[in-house]
mmCIF file of C-alpha atoms in Angstrom:
data_model
loop_
_atom_site.group_PDB
_atom_site.id
_atom_site.type_symbol
_atom_site.label_atom_id
_atom_site.label_comp_id
_atom_site.label_asym_id
_atom_site.label_seq_id
_atom_site.Cartn_x
_atom_site.Cartn_y
_atom_site.Cartn_z
ATOM 1 C CA MET A 241 -23.746 -215.169 -82.524
ATOM 2 C CA VAL A 242 -26.549 -213.362 -80.789
ATOM 3 C CA VAL A 243 -26.997 -213.478 -76.910
ATOM 4 C CA GLU A 244 -30.181 -215.380 -76.092
ATOM 5 C CA PRO A 245 -32.546 -213.667 -73.337
ATOM 6 C CA LEU A 246 -32.176 -216.027 -70.576
ATOM 7 C CA ILE A 247 -28.064 -215.484 -71.195
ATOM 8 C CA VAL A 248 -28.715 -211.592 -70.679
ATOM 9 C CA ALA A 249 -30.885 -211.998 -67.501
ATOM 10 C CA LEU A 250 -28.126 -214.588 -66.208
ATOM 11 C CA LEU A 251 -25.299 -211.718 -67.181
ATOM 12 C CA LEU A 252 -27.342 -208.950 -65.074
ATOM 13 C CA ALA A 253 -28.016 -211.622 -62.197
ATOM 14 C CA ALA A 254 -23.911 -212.007 -62.476
ATOM 15 C CA ALA A 255 -23.492 -207.989 -62.795
ATOM 16 C CA LEU A 256 -25.176 -207.953 -59.053
ATOM 17 C CA MET A 257 -22.885 -210.375 -57.890
ATOM 18 C CA HIS A 258 -20.403 -208.987 -58.506
ATOM 19 C CA ALA A 259 -21.145 -205.706 -57.278
ATOM 20 C CA THR A 260 -21.925 -207.020 -54.468
ATOM 21 C CA TRP A 261 -18.787 -209.015 -53.690
ATOM 22 C CA ASN A 262 -16.647 -206.237 -54.643
ATOM 23 C CA ALA A 263 -18.693 -204.214 -51.902
ATOM 24 C CA ILE A 264 -18.447 -206.399 -49.128
ATOM 25 C CA LEU A 265 -14.319 -206.471 -50.049
ATOM 26 C CA LYS A 266 -14.205 -202.307 -49.951
ATOM 27 C CA ALA A 267 -16.481 -202.362 -46.862
ATOM 28 C CA ASP A 268 -13.740 -204.336 -45.093
ATOM 29 C CA GLN A 269 -11.178 -201.780 -43.221
ATOM 30 C CA SER A 270 -9.115 -204.436 -40.938
ATOM 31 C CA ASP A 271 -7.760 -206.876 -43.238
ATOM 32 C CA ARG A 272 -9.018 -206.146 -46.770
ATOM 33 C CA LEU A 273 -6.164 -209.011 -48.591
ATOM 34 C CA ALA A 274 -6.812 -211.669 -45.971
ATOM 35 C CA THR A 275 -10.573 -211.189 -47.156
ATOM 36 C CA PHE A 276 -9.963 -211.291 -50.610
ATOM 37 C CA GLY A 277 -7.786 -214.543 -50.338
ATOM 38 C CA LEU A 278 -10.760 -216.249 -48.604
ATOM 39 C CA ILE A 279 -12.979 -215.033 -51.281
ATOM 40 C CA MET A 280 -10.947 -216.548 -53.757
ATOM 41 C CA THR A 281 -9.832 -219.390 -51.471
ATOM 42 C CA THR A 282 -13.692 -220.544 -51.201
ATOM 43 C CA GLY A 283 -13.654 -220.459 -54.638
ATOM 44 C CA THR A 284 -10.910 -222.899 -54.991
ATOM 45 C CA VAL A 285 -13.050 -225.078 -52.411
ATOM 46 C CA MET A 286 -16.127 -224.925 -54.928
ATOM 47 C CA GLY A 287 -13.978 -226.119 -57.837
ATOM 48 C CA LEU A 288 -12.317 -229.177 -56.076
ATOM 49 C CA CYS A 289 -16.032 -229.979 -55.430
ATOM 50 C CA ILE A 290 -16.752 -230.074 -59.064
ATOM 51 C CA VAL A 291 -13.844 -231.438 -61.034
ATOM 52 C CA PRO A 292 -14.344 -235.233 -59.876
ATOM 53 C CA PHE A 293 -17.678 -234.893 -61.424
ATOM 54 C CA VAL A 294 -16.971 -233.720 -65.079
ATOM 55 C CA PRO A 295 -14.743 -233.922 -67.765
ATOM 56 C CA MET A 296 -11.112 -232.571 -68.321
ATOM 57 C CA ILE A 297 -10.648 -229.896 -70.533
ATOM 58 C CA GLU A 298 -9.490 -230.492 -73.994
ATOM 59 C CA PRO A 299 -5.159 -230.010 -73.958
ATOM 60 C CA GLY A 300 -5.417 -226.669 -76.518
ATOM 61 C CA ALA A 301 -7.944 -224.837 -73.382
ATOM 62 C CA TRP A 302 -4.836 -225.087 -70.764
ATOM 63 C CA LYS A 303 -2.934 -222.448 -72.152
ATOM 64 C CA PHE A 304 -5.722 -220.016 -71.937
ATOM 65 C CA LEU A 305 -6.071 -221.323 -68.296
ATOM 66 C CA ILE A 306 -2.771 -220.361 -67.408
ATOM 67 C CA LEU A 307 -2.750 -217.549 -68.850
ATOM 68 C CA SER A 308 -5.928 -216.286 -67.408
ATOM 69 C CA VAL A 309 -4.515 -217.474 -63.649
ATOM 70 C CA ALA A 310 -1.676 -214.589 -64.427
ATOM 71 C CA ILE A 311 -3.678 -212.142 -65.668
ATOM 72 C CA HIS A 312 -6.046 -212.644 -62.691
ATOM 73 C CA VAL A 313 -2.928 -212.242 -60.199
ATOM 74 C CA ALA A 314 -2.265 -209.068 -61.779
ATOM 75 C CA TYR A 315 -5.958 -207.731 -61.542
ATOM 76 C CA TYR A 316 -6.156 -208.755 -57.617
ATOM 77 C CA PHE A 317 -3.186 -206.586 -56.696
ATOM 78 C CA PHE A 318 -4.087 -204.009 -58.917
ATOM 79 C CA LEU A 319 -8.108 -204.012 -57.620
ATOM 80 C CA LEU A 320 -6.572 -204.395 -54.040
ATOM 81 C CA LYS A 321 -4.722 -201.036 -54.782
ATOM 82 C CA ALA A 322 -7.375 -199.185 -55.941
ATOM 83 C CA TYR A 323 -9.437 -199.584 -52.925
ATOM 84 C CA SER A 324 -6.908 -198.334 -50.867
ATOM 85 C CA TYR A 325 -6.503 -195.030 -52.694
ATOM 86 C CA GLY A 326 -10.119 -194.498 -53.827
ATOM 87 C CA ASP A 327 -14.173 -194.912 -53.103
ATOM 88 C CA LEU A 328 -15.752 -197.896 -54.329
ATOM 89 C CA SER A 329 -18.472 -195.428 -56.354
ATOM 90 C CA HIS A 330 -15.215 -194.179 -58.114
ATOM 91 C CA THR A 331 -13.075 -196.811 -58.920
ATOM 92 C CA TYR A 332 -15.418 -199.553 -59.487
ATOM 93 C CA PRO A 333 -17.645 -197.509 -62.915
ATOM 94 C CA ILE A 334 -13.580 -196.835 -64.443
ATOM 95 C CA ALA A 335 -12.178 -200.685 -63.811
ATOM 96 C CA ARG A 336 -15.113 -202.567 -65.114
ATOM 97 C CA GLY A 337 -16.104 -199.981 -67.771
ATOM 98 C CA LEU A 338 -12.791 -199.761 -69.218
ATOM 99 C CA GLY A 339 -12.509 -203.738 -69.774
ATOM 100 C CA PRO A 340 -15.300 -203.938 -72.157
ATOM 101 C CA LEU A 341 -14.207 -201.119 -74.168
ATOM 102 C CA LEU A 342 -10.921 -202.858 -74.277
ATOM 103 C CA VAL A 343 -12.188 -206.091 -75.398
ATOM 104 C CA ALA A 344 -14.257 -204.558 -78.280
ATOM 105 C CA LEU A 345 -10.892 -202.246 -79.957
ATOM 106 C CA VAL A 346 -9.239 -206.047 -79.912
ATOM 107 C CA SER A 347 -11.688 -208.346 -80.692
ATOM 108 C CA GLY A 348 -12.035 -207.558 -84.021
ATOM 109 C CA ARG A 349 -7.968 -208.635 -84.796
ATOM 110 C CA VAL A 350 -7.816 -211.129 -81.609
ATOM 111 C CA ILE A 351 -10.776 -212.796 -82.021
ATOM 112 C CA GLY A 352 -12.343 -212.101 -85.370
ATOM 113 C CA GLU A 353 -15.421 -210.186 -83.759
ATOM 114 C CA HIS A 354 -16.083 -206.885 -85.505
ATOM 115 C CA LEU A 355 -17.977 -204.342 -84.276
ATOM 116 C CA ARG A 356 -21.320 -202.714 -85.658
ATOM 117 C CA THR A 357 -22.057 -198.812 -86.064
ATOM 118 C CA GLN A 358 -23.876 -199.184 -82.940
ATOM 119 C CA ASP A 359 -21.127 -200.776 -81.399
ATOM 120 C CA ILE A 360 -18.442 -198.060 -81.899
ATOM 121 C CA VAL A 361 -20.825 -195.527 -80.948
ATOM 122 C CA GLY A 362 -21.403 -197.493 -77.394
ATOM 123 C CA VAL A 363 -17.094 -196.891 -77.117
ATOM 124 C CA PHE A 364 -17.164 -193.424 -77.411
ATOM 125 C CA LEU A 365 -19.976 -193.568 -74.861
ATOM 126 C CA LEU A 366 -18.408 -195.380 -72.567
ATOM 127 C CA SER A 367 -15.192 -193.372 -72.945
ATOM 128 C CA PHE A 368 -16.888 -190.007 -72.128
ATOM 129 C CA GLY A 369 -17.973 -191.390 -69.308
ATOM 130 C CA LEU A 370 -15.193 -192.700 -68.096
ATOM 131 C CA VAL A 371 -13.485 -189.485 -68.235
ATOM 132 C CA ALA A 372 -16.476 -187.993 -66.734
ATOM 133 C CA LEU A 373 -16.493 -190.153 -63.654
ATOM 134 C CA ALA A 374 -12.319 -189.861 -63.454
ATOM 135 C CA LEU A 375 -12.427 -186.573 -62.921
ATOM 136 C CA PRO A 376 -12.258 -185.437 -58.805
ATOM 137 C CA LEU A 377 -15.349 -183.992 -57.082
ATOM 138 C CA LYS A 378 -15.530 -180.455 -56.187
ATOM 139 C CA ASN A 379 -16.463 -179.706 -52.937
ATOM 140 C CA ILE A 380 -15.496 -183.056 -51.401
ATOM 141 C CA VAL A 381 -13.043 -183.949 -48.292
ATOM 142 C CA PRO A 382 -11.338 -186.615 -49.381
ATOM 143 C CA LYS A 383 -11.461 -189.688 -46.804
ATOM 144 C CA PRO A 384 -7.850 -189.912 -45.343
ATOM 145 C CA GLY A 385 -5.717 -192.109 -47.130
ATOM 146 C CA SER A 386 -7.466 -191.787 -50.296
ATOM 147 C CA ARG A 387 -5.608 -190.193 -53.435
ATOM 148 C CA HIS A 388 -7.601 -189.756 -56.530
ATOM 149 C CA GLY A 389 -4.617 -189.805 -58.904
ATOM 150 C CA LEU A 390 -3.413 -193.321 -57.697
ATOM 151 C CA ALA A 391 -7.094 -194.453 -57.415
ATOM 152 C CA THR A 392 -7.612 -193.533 -61.144
ATOM 153 C CA LEU A 393 -4.370 -194.977 -61.770
ATOM 154 C CA PHE A 394 -4.789 -198.563 -60.554
ATOM 155 C CA ALA A 395 -8.572 -198.503 -61.366
ATOM 156 C CA VAL A 396 -7.062 -198.194 -65.030
ATOM 157 C CA LEU A 397 -4.661 -200.833 -64.699
ATOM 158 C CA THR A 398 -7.407 -203.089 -63.385
ATOM 159 C CA GLY A 399 -9.447 -202.869 -66.598
ATOM 160 C CA ILE A 400 -6.986 -203.552 -68.463
ATOM 161 C CA THR A 401 -6.153 -206.493 -66.668
ATOM 162 C CA ILE A 402 -10.468 -207.053 -67.070
ATOM 163 C CA ALA A 403 -10.217 -206.733 -70.632
ATOM 164 C CA GLY A 404 -7.205 -209.646 -70.729
ATOM 165 C CA TYR A 405 -9.093 -211.921 -68.694
ATOM 166 C CA ILE A 406 -11.934 -211.944 -70.513
ATOM 167 C CA ILE A 407 -10.541 -212.671 -73.797
ATOM 168 C CA SER A 408 -8.465 -215.268 -72.423
ATOM 169 C CA ASP A 409 -11.347 -217.022 -70.722
ATOM 170 C CA GLY A 410 -13.206 -216.678 -73.491
ATOM 171 C CA MET A 411 -10.860 -218.863 -75.714
ATOM 172 C CA GLY A 412 -10.288 -220.789 -73.010
ATOM 173 C CA VAL A 413 -13.994 -221.816 -72.663
ATOM 174 C CA ARG A 414 -14.086 -222.152 -76.156
ATOM 175 C CA ALA A 415 -11.382 -224.577 -76.266
ATOM 176 C CA ALA A 416 -12.500 -226.689 -73.251
ATOM 177 C CA GLY A 417 -14.799 -228.883 -75.209
ATOM 178 C CA GLU A 418 -17.856 -228.786 -77.058
ATOM 179 C CA THR A 419 -20.105 -230.078 -73.846
ATOM 180 C CA LEU A 420 -21.775 -228.133 -71.132
ATOM 181 C CA GLU A 421 -19.634 -230.347 -69.066
ATOM 182 C CA HIS A 422 -16.267 -229.609 -70.681
ATOM 183 C CA ARG A 423 -17.288 -225.517 -70.164
ATOM 184 C CA ILE A 424 -18.172 -226.227 -66.517
ATOM 185 C CA SER A 425 -14.590 -227.969 -66.147
ATOM 186 C CA TYR A 426 -12.822 -224.944 -67.299
ATOM 187 C CA ILE A 427 -14.397 -222.875 -64.798
ATOM 188 C CA ALA A 428 -13.977 -225.034 -61.914
ATOM 189 C CA TRP A 429 -10.375 -225.676 -63.079
ATOM 190 C CA LEU A 430 -9.902 -221.767 -63.305
ATOM 191 C CA ALA A 431 -11.217 -221.513 -59.488
ATOM 192 C CA VAL A 432 -8.680 -224.634 -58.251
ATOM 193 C CA LEU A 433 -5.708 -222.588 -59.879
ATOM 194 C CA GLU A 434 -6.346 -219.089 -59.216
ATOM 195 C CA GLY A 435 -7.919 -219.025 -55.711
ATOM 196 C CA PRO A 436 -5.327 -219.358 -53.085
ATOM 197 C CA TRP A 437 -2.595 -217.259 -53.593
ATOM 198 C CA LEU A 438 -3.885 -214.095 -52.343
ATOM 199 C CA LEU A 439 -4.644 -216.082 -48.766
ATOM 200 C CA VAL A 440 -1.132 -217.433 -48.684
ATOM 201 C CA LEU A 441 0.434 -214.072 -49.725
ATOM 202 C CA ALA A 442 -2.132 -212.796 -46.523
ATOM 203 C CA PHE A 443 -0.251 -215.221 -44.174
ATOM 204 C CA TRP A 444 3.010 -214.713 -45.177
ATOM 205 C CA LYS A 445 2.960 -210.929 -44.727
ATOM 206 C CA ARG A 446 0.986 -210.857 -41.153
ATOM 207 C CA PRO A 447 0.560 -214.707 -39.869
ATOM 208 C CA ALA A 448 -0.347 -213.293 -36.097
ATOM 209 C CA THR A 449 -3.284 -211.404 -37.687
ATOM 210 C CA VAL A 450 -4.666 -212.968 -40.248
ATOM 211 C CA TRP A 451 -6.306 -216.079 -37.917
ATOM 212 C CA SER A 452 -7.819 -213.676 -35.618
ATOM 213 C CA HIS A 453 -9.240 -211.541 -38.516
ATOM 214 C CA MET A 454 -10.872 -214.308 -40.375
ATOM 215 C CA LYS A 455 -12.224 -215.687 -37.043
ATOM 216 C CA LYS A 456 -14.305 -212.921 -36.634
ATOM 217 C CA THR A 457 -15.070 -211.993 -40.396
ATOM 218 C CA TRP A 458 -14.584 -215.198 -42.314
ATOM 219 C CA TYR A 459 -18.588 -214.876 -43.008
ATOM 220 C CA ARG A 460 -17.757 -212.360 -45.181
ATOM 221 C CA GLY A 461 -15.273 -214.070 -47.229
ATOM 222 C CA VAL A 462 -17.046 -216.939 -47.405
ATOM 223 C CA GLY A 463 -20.250 -215.268 -48.700
ATOM 224 C CA GLY A 464 -18.137 -213.237 -50.756
ATOM 225 C CA GLY A 465 -16.270 -216.409 -52.075
ATOM 226 C CA VAL A 466 -19.372 -217.676 -53.549
ATOM 227 C CA ILE A 467 -21.297 -214.931 -54.770
ATOM 228 C CA ALA A 468 -17.759 -214.236 -56.869
ATOM 229 C CA ASN A 469 -17.035 -217.140 -57.897
ATOM 230 C CA VAL A 470 -20.938 -217.958 -59.074
ATOM 231 C CA GLY A 471 -21.141 -214.631 -61.154
ATOM 232 C CA TYR A 472 -17.917 -215.502 -62.857
ATOM 233 C CA GLY A 473 -18.525 -218.538 -63.413
ATOM 234 C CA ILE A 474 -22.124 -217.285 -65.342
ATOM 235 C CA ALA A 475 -19.924 -214.970 -66.940
ATOM 236 C CA ILE A 476 -17.490 -217.355 -68.363
ATOM 237 C CA TYR A 477 -20.204 -219.950 -69.829
ATOM 238 C CA ALA A 478 -21.517 -217.169 -71.614
ATOM 239 C CA LEU A 479 -18.422 -216.082 -73.201
ATOM 240 C CA ALA A 480 -19.005 -219.381 -75.177
ATOM 241 C CA LEU A 481 -22.011 -218.548 -76.252
ATOM 242 C CA GLY A 482 -21.845 -215.150 -77.426
ATOM 243 C CA PRO A 483 -19.368 -212.466 -78.863
ATOM 244 C CA MET A 484 -16.798 -211.268 -76.203
ATOM 245 C CA ALA A 485 -17.110 -207.671 -76.313
ATOM 246 C CA HIS A 486 -20.884 -207.644 -76.029
ATOM 247 C CA ILE A 487 -20.883 -210.024 -73.045
ATOM 248 C CA ALA A 488 -18.181 -208.380 -71.344
ATOM 249 C CA ALA A 489 -20.275 -204.975 -71.970
ATOM 250 C CA LEU A 490 -23.601 -206.691 -70.927
ATOM 251 C CA ARG A 491 -21.828 -208.001 -67.760
ATOM 252 C CA GLU A 492 -20.258 -204.368 -66.445
ATOM 253 C CA THR A 493 -23.710 -203.085 -66.229
ATOM 254 C CA SER A 494 -22.382 -203.777 -62.538
ATOM 255 C CA VAL A 495 -20.960 -200.420 -62.933
ATOM 256 C CA LEU A 496 -24.183 -198.780 -61.942
ATOM 257 C CA PHE A 497 -24.957 -201.491 -59.223
ATOM 258 C CA GLY A 498 -21.836 -200.613 -57.666
ATOM 259 C CA ALA A 499 -22.204 -197.123 -58.013
ATOM 260 C CA LEU A 500 -25.560 -197.318 -56.365
ATOM 261 C CA ILE A 501 -24.351 -199.691 -53.456
ATOM 262 C CA GLY A 502 -21.047 -197.268 -53.222
ATOM 263 C CA THR A 503 -23.249 -194.300 -52.495
ATOM 264 C CA LEU A 504 -26.512 -196.026 -50.720
ATOM 265 C CA ILE A 505 -24.642 -198.432 -48.580
ATOM 266 C CA LEU A 506 -21.426 -197.442 -47.918
ATOM 267 C CA GLY A 507 -21.919 -193.458 -47.855
ATOM 268 C CA GLU A 508 -19.604 -192.875 -50.374
ATOM 269 C CA PRO A 509 -20.310 -189.278 -52.396
ATOM 270 C CA PHE A 510 -21.072 -189.613 -55.877
ATOM 271 C CA GLY A 511 -22.286 -186.119 -56.935
ATOM 272 C CA GLY A 512 -24.910 -185.218 -60.053
ATOM 273 C CA ARG A 513 -21.764 -185.359 -62.440
ATOM 274 C CA ARG A 514 -20.890 -188.904 -61.481
ATOM 275 C CA VAL A 515 -24.636 -190.106 -61.568
ATOM 276 C CA ALA A 516 -24.690 -188.359 -65.059
ATOM 277 C CA ALA A 517 -21.691 -190.075 -66.100
ATOM 278 C CA ALA A 518 -22.481 -193.487 -64.930
ATOM 279 C CA PHE A 519 -25.749 -193.628 -66.862
ATOM 280 C CA VAL A 520 -23.623 -192.599 -69.843
ATOM 281 C CA ILE A 521 -21.112 -195.218 -69.174
ATOM 282 C CA VAL A 522 -24.385 -198.176 -68.685
ATOM 283 C CA SER A 523 -26.364 -196.410 -71.790
ATOM 284 C CA GLY A 524 -22.811 -197.439 -73.855
ATOM 285 C CA LEU A 525 -22.969 -200.843 -72.455
ATOM 286 C CA VAL A 526 -26.516 -201.307 -73.415
ATOM 287 C CA LEU A 527 -25.678 -199.836 -76.712
ATOM 288 C CA MET A 528 -23.091 -202.317 -77.499
ATOM 289 C CA ASN A 529 -25.091 -205.512 -76.540
ATOM 290 C CA GLY A 530 -28.461 -204.418 -78.101
ATOM 291 C CA PRO A 531 -30.132 -204.917 -81.056
ATOM 292 C CA ALA A 532 -29.149 -203.160 -84.336
ATOM 293 C CA LEU A 533 -30.674 -199.673 -84.357
ATOM 294 C CA PHE A 534 -28.278 -198.201 -87.277
#
């Protein structure tokens, strides 16, 4: 199984999309839960517009789809917690870099996709970069409410759930059916089932303020939702066409996009060590997905 150049290009676009919607979510200082809920509910609407026009997925794919929805709910919780305690340029690379690392480590036993020597080198580069990135910066005054240790913990938990839903969705989309339409159907049904729960939670926790928040910032959630769901749809489709560890690794070049957005647009401190760590992480990801070198 190899990753075709067109899929590589699409995954790079998906990586930029993922970093973009995460920056949109992190930039919301008023009600991040409501915005996240609207992002995901937008995906539900998009999925409902698609499912009448595609065949039903094969029965064997439903167990993976339901498992993915459950893992995604945990992912949402950990991601929101990570963003509440730390900067995007700190939490995002840890979470996104750890996901493909874990997929690479377990893919041999779980799905029978074994690593090359250079893939193992890429895993070690990822690990080293993650450790360097997780260390607190010197001479930087933390923002009010930020807690570096908790931010790192929830970023790691987010990375674990990322690995879980990548494997679940990879196996699910492969079991959904042989045709392009079956794979699109899996993507659409996932969007339908996972979408509305965060918004329901936001209304349950603070019904008096969610409506006013959405009226003022609805464009942020809807725009982020379109970007998020198109980007993840590309990633799921690619999981049916190439090795999961490699697809996950290539998609997570978004760590560099996220670091740049956090620093250049959101005004977050980054520092020379984090710059170096981000490039080490990306180098490991690229090495895992590149042509055989040794």
